[in-house]
Amino acid sequence: PNMPQSRQRDVYLIWKCVNLALYNRTDEICKPKKFKPSALYYIPPSKLEFGAKYVFTLEVHSDRYLRCGKECQDVKTPKVALLSVSVAEESEKNPYEISIICVENCGEKVVTNNILYLKARIKGLTEEDLVWLFNKGGETPQPTNDIREKDVPDFMLIIKEDSLEPGTNYTITLEIRTLNHLNSFEKYSFDTEINNYEGTCVVDPDSGTQGLTVFNIVCTYDPQSIFVYEFYDKNLN
């Protein structure tokens, strides 16, 4: 790792861990994972077991030294570092009171061809980092960057139209990643409607000011179906 980056192609990291409370069983997050030297190893707080003690192992490998013969026989690879981490009990006080409030598209099932507007209400927050994640089914949570509206405050999440799959269960996770690593999180789960919509619409212009802008909306659709359009202000708290 001390070499220039251009000469680190054969260097890789392996992170693994042991949950001391599981004895003979292996925790899912503790299975060995291989990374490039520049990669970050991130574990969602929801994957950690309350009250558990983990011992994390970082192995730095360089296969270069396995091929260079006698001149490298004194070089040890991999090099290993250990870190012990204790997870707080579930009964211990959470530093924040977090709730996720649905503002738009809050029916029994979420309609995927409309925006989903969620807002976080947090007591005790100062200058911490809010992170919105999402996953469908039991998949690993991932950032919402590709499905959310841009240029809205961090405490808001507006998911764009047609970004979610119809007939699917989703979970939105809001994380507060603090500098002291006492992460807090809250979840919001929902099912999306199975859409049977037919037709398309073109809106010109695609944005404007309510009460001032004249929108021309041209749609092709089944005249027997219900036609609904709505305005929203993405900067409204």
mmCIF file of C-alpha atoms in Angstrom:
data_model
loop_
_atom_site.group_PDB
_atom_site.id
_atom_site.type_symbol
_atom_site.label_atom_id
_atom_site.label_comp_id
_atom_site.label_asym_id
_atom_site.label_seq_id
_atom_site.Cartn_x
_atom_site.Cartn_y
_atom_site.Cartn_z
ATOM 1 C CA PRO A 1 0.000 0.000 0.000
ATOM 2 C CA ASN A 2 3.003 2.321 0.378
ATOM 3 C CA MET A 3 3.805 1.995 -3.324
ATOM 4 C CA PRO A 4 2.467 4.459 -5.919
ATOM 5 C CA GLN A 5 -1.111 3.672 -6.908
ATOM 6 C CA SER A 6 0.025 2.656 -10.395
ATOM 7 C CA ARG A 7 1.974 -0.237 -8.833
ATOM 8 C CA GLN A 8 -0.776 -1.496 -6.539
ATOM 9 C CA ARG A 9 -2.669 -3.598 -9.041
ATOM 10 C CA ASP A 10 -1.853 -6.806 -7.180
ATOM 11 C CA VAL A 11 -2.745 -5.357 -3.754
ATOM 12 C CA TYR A 12 -6.161 -6.203 -2.326
ATOM 13 C CA LEU A 13 -7.880 -6.204 1.049
ATOM 14 C CA ILE A 14 -9.974 -8.854 2.753
ATOM 15 C CA TRP A 15 -12.322 -7.836 5.563
ATOM 16 C CA LYS A 16 -13.877 -10.470 7.789
ATOM 17 C CA CYS A 17 -15.114 -10.682 11.348
ATOM 18 C CA VAL A 18 -16.262 -12.937 14.173
ATOM 19 C CA ASN A 19 -19.379 -12.372 16.252
ATOM 20 C CA LEU A 20 -18.285 -13.734 19.622
ATOM 21 C CA ALA A 21 -21.923 -14.320 20.620
ATOM 22 C CA LEU A 22 -22.598 -16.779 17.779
ATOM 23 C CA TYR A 23 -19.961 -19.381 18.713
ATOM 24 C CA ASN A 24 -20.139 -22.001 15.944
ATOM 25 C CA ARG A 25 -22.390 -20.000 13.616
ATOM 26 C CA THR A 26 -21.169 -17.383 11.135
ATOM 27 C CA ASP A 27 -22.832 -13.976 10.980
ATOM 28 C CA GLU A 28 -23.750 -12.949 7.416
ATOM 29 C CA ILE A 29 -21.759 -9.701 7.645
ATOM 30 C CA CYS A 30 -18.672 -11.613 8.841
ATOM 31 C CA LYS A 31 -18.139 -13.604 5.680
ATOM 32 C CA PRO A 32 -14.830 -12.593 3.991
ATOM 33 C CA LYS A 33 -15.191 -9.731 1.515
ATOM 34 C CA LYS A 34 -12.538 -8.672 -0.990
ATOM 35 C CA PHE A 35 -11.908 -4.988 -1.782
ATOM 36 C CA LYS A 36 -9.536 -2.744 -3.682
ATOM 37 C CA PRO A 37 -7.228 -0.634 -1.443
ATOM 38 C CA SER A 38 -9.270 2.525 -2.100
ATOM 39 C CA ALA A 39 -12.650 0.926 -1.300
ATOM 40 C CA LEU A 40 -14.667 1.601 1.862
ATOM 41 C CA TYR A 41 -16.016 -1.222 4.018
ATOM 42 C CA TYR A 42 -19.491 -0.134 5.145
ATOM 43 C CA ILE A 43 -21.908 -2.219 7.229
ATOM 44 C CA PRO A 44 -25.490 -0.919 7.621
ATOM 45 C CA PRO A 45 -26.326 -0.526 11.335
ATOM 46 C CA SER A 46 -29.400 -2.710 10.877
ATOM 47 C CA LYS A 47 -27.107 -5.673 10.119
ATOM 48 C CA LEU A 48 -25.361 -5.527 13.508
ATOM 49 C CA GLU A 49 -26.722 -7.564 16.411
ATOM 50 C CA PHE A 50 -27.681 -5.641 19.554
ATOM 51 C CA GLY A 51 -25.283 -6.293 22.432
ATOM 52 C CA ALA A 52 -22.865 -8.326 20.300
ATOM 53 C CA LYS A 53 -19.077 -8.065 20.302
ATOM 54 C CA TYR A 54 -17.345 -8.313 16.937
ATOM 55 C CA VAL A 55 -13.670 -8.829 16.179
ATOM 56 C CA PHE A 56 -12.889 -7.470 12.692
ATOM 57 C CA THR A 57 -9.837 -8.649 10.759
ATOM 58 C CA LEU A 58 -8.237 -6.670 7.929
ATOM 59 C CA GLU A 59 -5.855 -8.620 5.690
ATOM 60 C CA VAL A 60 -3.636 -6.743 3.212
ATOM 61 C CA HIS A 61 -2.552 -9.089 0.427
ATOM 62 C CA SER A 62 0.007 -8.647 -2.332
ATOM 63 C CA ASP A 63 0.516 -11.676 -4.542
ATOM 64 C CA ARG A 64 3.636 -10.001 -5.973
ATOM 65 C CA TYR A 65 5.639 -11.405 -3.061
ATOM 66 C CA LEU A 66 4.400 -14.938 -3.648
ATOM 67 C CA ARG A 67 6.038 -14.994 -7.084
ATOM 68 C CA CYS A 68 9.415 -13.333 -6.527
ATOM 69 C CA GLY A 69 11.299 -16.304 -5.025
ATOM 70 C CA LYS A 70 14.070 -16.272 -2.428
ATOM 71 C CA GLU A 71 14.632 -12.502 -2.472
ATOM 72 C CA CYS A 72 11.160 -12.015 -0.954
ATOM 73 C CA GLN A 73 11.194 -14.918 1.487
ATOM 74 C CA ASP A 74 11.353 -12.550 4.489
ATOM 75 C CA VAL A 75 8.303 -10.571 3.365
ATOM 76 C CA LYS A 76 5.090 -11.623 5.078
ATOM 77 C CA THR A 77 1.819 -11.560 3.163
ATOM 78 C CA PRO A 78 -0.882 -11.018 4.121
ATOM 79 C CA LYS A 79 -0.361 -8.442 6.832
ATOM 80 C CA VAL A 80 -3.110 -8.485 9.428
ATOM 81 C CA ALA A 81 -4.745 -5.934 11.741
ATOM 82 C CA LEU A 82 -7.513 -6.601 14.299
ATOM 83 C CA LEU A 83 -10.239 -4.371 15.745
ATOM 84 C CA SER A 84 -12.755 -5.190 18.477
ATOM 85 C CA VAL A 85 -16.201 -3.503 18.337
ATOM 86 C CA SER A 86 -19.015 -3.722 20.890
ATOM 87 C CA VAL A 87 -22.598 -2.949 19.813
ATOM 88 C CA ALA A 88 -24.958 -1.158 22.203
ATOM 89 C CA GLU A 89 -27.924 -2.991 23.698
ATOM 90 C CA GLU A 90 -31.343 -2.293 22.177
ATOM 91 C CA SER A 91 -32.498 -0.855 25.502
ATOM 92 C CA GLU A 92 -29.739 1.783 25.546
ATOM 93 C CA LYS A 93 -30.899 5.293 24.785
ATOM 94 C CA ASN A 94 -30.922 6.316 21.141
ATOM 95 C CA PRO A 95 -29.320 9.758 20.699
ATOM 96 C CA TYR A 96 -32.147 10.873 18.382
ATOM 97 C CA GLU A 97 -35.902 10.570 18.059
ATOM 98 C CA ILE A 98 -36.530 9.840 14.397
ATOM 99 C CA SER A 99 -39.753 9.472 12.457
ATOM 100 C CA ILE A 100 -40.431 9.237 8.719
ATOM 101 C CA ILE A 101 -43.572 11.021 7.536
ATOM 102 C CA CYS A 102 -45.282 10.330 4.234
ATOM 103 C CA VAL A 103 -46.368 13.558 2.518
ATOM 104 C CA GLU A 104 -47.412 12.418 -0.965
ATOM 105 C CA ASN A 105 -48.503 9.045 -2.416
ATOM 106 C CA CYS A 106 -49.476 7.665 0.998
ATOM 107 C CA GLY A 107 -52.266 5.259 0.072
ATOM 108 C CA GLU A 108 -52.528 1.616 1.054
ATOM 109 C CA LYS A 109 -50.120 0.902 -1.791
ATOM 110 C CA VAL A 110 -47.682 3.308 -3.469
ATOM 111 C CA VAL A 111 -48.460 4.184 -7.084
ATOM 112 C CA THR A 112 -45.221 3.931 -9.053
ATOM 113 C CA ASN A 113 -46.078 6.436 -11.789
ATOM 114 C CA ASN A 114 -46.363 9.234 -9.226
ATOM 115 C CA ILE A 115 -43.747 10.690 -6.904
ATOM 116 C CA LEU A 116 -43.287 9.269 -3.394
ATOM 117 C CA TYR A 117 -42.608 12.151 -0.998
ATOM 118 C CA LEU A 118 -41.191 11.335 2.451
ATOM 119 C CA LYS A 119 -39.960 13.736 5.112
ATOM 120 C CA ALA A 120 -37.845 13.087 8.211
ATOM 121 C CA ARG A 121 -38.664 14.597 11.565
ATOM 122 C CA ILE A 122 -35.673 14.436 13.918
ATOM 123 C CA LYS A 123 -35.269 15.680 17.477
ATOM 124 C CA GLY A 124 -31.738 16.130 18.808
ATOM 125 C CA LEU A 125 -30.057 16.525 15.426
ATOM 126 C CA THR A 126 -27.202 19.026 15.094
ATOM 127 C CA GLU A 127 -24.741 18.822 12.195
ATOM 128 C CA GLU A 128 -24.870 15.153 11.355
ATOM 129 C CA ASP A 129 -25.110 13.493 7.971
ATOM 130 C CA LEU A 130 -28.497 12.175 6.783
ATOM 131 C CA VAL A 131 -28.394 9.255 4.357
ATOM 132 C CA TRP A 132 -31.442 7.792 2.588
ATOM 133 C CA LEU A 133 -31.186 4.157 1.457
ATOM 134 C CA PHE A 134 -33.673 1.789 -0.167
ATOM 135 C CA ASN A 135 -34.008 -1.908 -0.843
ATOM 136 C CA LYS A 136 -36.606 -4.245 -2.261
ATOM 137 C CA GLY A 137 -37.415 -7.513 -0.543
ATOM 138 C CA GLY A 138 -34.425 -8.783 1.416
ATOM 139 C CA GLU A 139 -31.779 -7.170 -0.779
ATOM 140 C CA THR A 140 -28.929 -5.087 0.633
ATOM 141 C CA PRO A 141 -29.844 -1.394 1.116
ATOM 142 C CA GLN A 142 -28.360 0.939 -1.511
ATOM 143 C CA PRO A 143 -28.210 4.727 -1.977
ATOM 144 C CA THR A 144 -31.249 6.512 -3.403
ATOM 145 C CA ASN A 145 -29.152 8.812 -5.628
ATOM 146 C CA ASP A 146 -30.499 7.382 -8.900
ATOM 147 C CA ILE A 147 -34.189 7.427 -7.955
ATOM 148 C CA ARG A 148 -34.575 10.631 -5.923
ATOM 149 C CA GLU A 149 -35.227 14.224 -6.931
ATOM 150 C CA LYS A 150 -32.152 16.450 -6.725
ATOM 151 C CA ASP A 151 -31.782 19.836 -5.033
ATOM 152 C CA VAL A 152 -34.094 19.137 -2.098
ATOM 153 C CA PRO A 153 -33.136 19.415 1.597
ATOM 154 C CA ASP A 154 -31.483 16.346 3.126
ATOM 155 C CA PHE A 155 -34.427 15.744 5.448
ATOM 156 C CA MET A 156 -36.696 15.199 2.412
ATOM 157 C CA LEU A 157 -36.824 12.253 0.031
ATOM 158 C CA ILE A 158 -38.824 12.603 -3.184
ATOM 159 C CA ILE A 159 -38.655 9.461 -5.308
ATOM 160 C CA LYS A 160 -39.146 10.178 -8.999
ATOM 161 C CA GLU A 161 -42.011 8.793 -11.036
ATOM 162 C CA ASP A 162 -41.485 5.350 -12.555
ATOM 163 C CA SER A 163 -38.373 4.711 -10.423
ATOM 164 C CA LEU A 164 -39.947 1.845 -8.462
ATOM 165 C CA GLU A 165 -41.122 -1.515 -9.763
ATOM 166 C CA PRO A 166 -44.878 -2.221 -9.600
ATOM 167 C CA GLY A 167 -46.060 -4.999 -7.283
ATOM 168 C CA THR A 168 -42.909 -4.915 -5.133
ATOM 169 C CA ASN A 169 -42.184 -4.537 -1.420
ATOM 170 C CA TYR A 170 -39.701 -1.746 -0.602
ATOM 171 C CA THR A 171 -38.049 -0.491 2.572
ATOM 172 C CA ILE A 172 -36.690 3.048 2.885
ATOM 173 C CA THR A 173 -34.006 3.492 5.560
ATOM 174 C CA LEU A 174 -32.961 6.867 6.952
ATOM 175 C CA GLU A 175 -29.562 6.805 8.634
ATOM 176 C CA ILE A 176 -27.847 9.480 10.698
ATOM 177 C CA ARG A 177 -24.126 8.831 10.369
ATOM 178 C CA THR A 178 -22.546 10.660 13.265
ATOM 179 C CA LEU A 179 -18.938 11.583 13.811
ATOM 180 C CA ASN A 180 -18.881 9.508 17.006
ATOM 181 C CA HIS A 181 -20.249 6.476 15.096
ATOM 182 C CA LEU A 182 -23.433 6.273 17.219
ATOM 183 C CA ASN A 183 -25.499 5.750 14.102
ATOM 184 C CA SER A 184 -29.286 5.982 14.290
ATOM 185 C CA PHE A 185 -31.783 4.783 11.725
ATOM 186 C CA GLU A 186 -35.495 4.546 11.009
ATOM 187 C CA LYS A 187 -37.349 2.465 8.399
ATOM 188 C CA TYR A 188 -40.438 2.993 6.237
ATOM 189 C CA SER A 189 -41.833 -0.031 4.372
ATOM 190 C CA PHE A 190 -44.496 -0.156 1.678
ATOM 191 C CA ASP A 191 -45.828 -2.149 -1.263
ATOM 192 C CA THR A 192 -46.189 -0.676 -4.733
ATOM 193 C CA GLU A 193 -49.411 -0.951 -6.705
ATOM 194 C CA ILE A 194 -49.581 -3.331 -9.657
ATOM 195 C CA ASN A 195 -50.102 -0.814 -12.440
ATOM 196 C CA ASN A 196 -52.428 -1.509 -15.312
ATOM 197 C CA TYR A 197 -52.194 1.963 -16.798
ATOM 198 C CA GLU A 198 -52.220 2.581 -20.507
ATOM 199 C CA GLY A 199 -51.375 5.855 -22.178
ATOM 200 C CA THR A 200 -48.773 8.602 -22.180
ATOM 201 C CA CYS A 201 -48.695 12.329 -21.425
ATOM 202 C CA VAL A 202 -46.467 15.191 -22.540
ATOM 203 C CA VAL A 203 -46.277 18.327 -20.344
ATOM 204 C CA ASP A 204 -44.853 21.582 -21.713
ATOM 205 C CA PRO A 205 -43.083 23.216 -19.927
ATOM 206 C CA ASP A 206 -41.977 20.472 -17.508
ATOM 207 C CA SER A 207 -41.725 22.880 -14.542
ATOM 208 C CA GLY A 208 -43.094 26.246 -13.518
ATOM 209 C CA THR A 209 -44.869 28.316 -10.860
ATOM 210 C CA GLN A 210 -48.289 27.292 -9.581
ATOM 211 C CA GLY A 211 -50.880 29.928 -10.466
ATOM 212 C CA LEU A 212 -48.606 31.659 -12.992
ATOM 213 C CA THR A 213 -47.291 29.108 -15.476
ATOM 214 C CA VAL A 214 -49.638 27.809 -18.171
ATOM 215 C CA PHE A 215 -49.018 24.095 -18.693
ATOM 216 C CA ASN A 216 -49.994 22.405 -21.944
ATOM 217 C CA ILE A 217 -50.805 18.761 -21.193
ATOM 218 C CA VAL A 218 -51.472 16.397 -24.085
ATOM 219 C CA CYS A 219 -52.365 12.806 -23.172
ATOM 220 C CA THR A 220 -53.285 9.663 -25.027
ATOM 221 C CA TYR A 221 -55.268 7.336 -22.765
ATOM 222 C CA ASP A 222 -58.390 5.225 -22.379
ATOM 223 C CA PRO A 223 -61.314 7.693 -22.085
ATOM 224 C CA GLN A 224 -63.019 5.278 -19.663
ATOM 225 C CA SER A 225 -60.147 5.551 -17.154
ATOM 226 C CA ILE A 226 -59.663 8.214 -14.482
ATOM 227 C CA PHE A 227 -57.303 11.022 -15.512
ATOM 228 C CA VAL A 228 -55.574 12.823 -12.625
ATOM 229 C CA TYR A 229 -52.714 15.330 -12.567
ATOM 230 C CA GLU A 230 -51.197 17.084 -9.558
ATOM 231 C CA PHE A 231 -48.743 19.896 -8.785
ATOM 232 C CA TYR A 232 -46.173 19.814 -6.004
ATOM 233 C CA ASP A 233 -43.566 22.223 -4.694
ATOM 234 C CA LYS A 234 -40.367 20.280 -4.020
ATOM 235 C CA ASN A 235 -38.986 23.175 -1.928
ATOM 236 C CA LEU A 236 -41.966 23.208 0.431
ATOM 237 C CA ASN A 237 -41.104 22.009 3.961
#
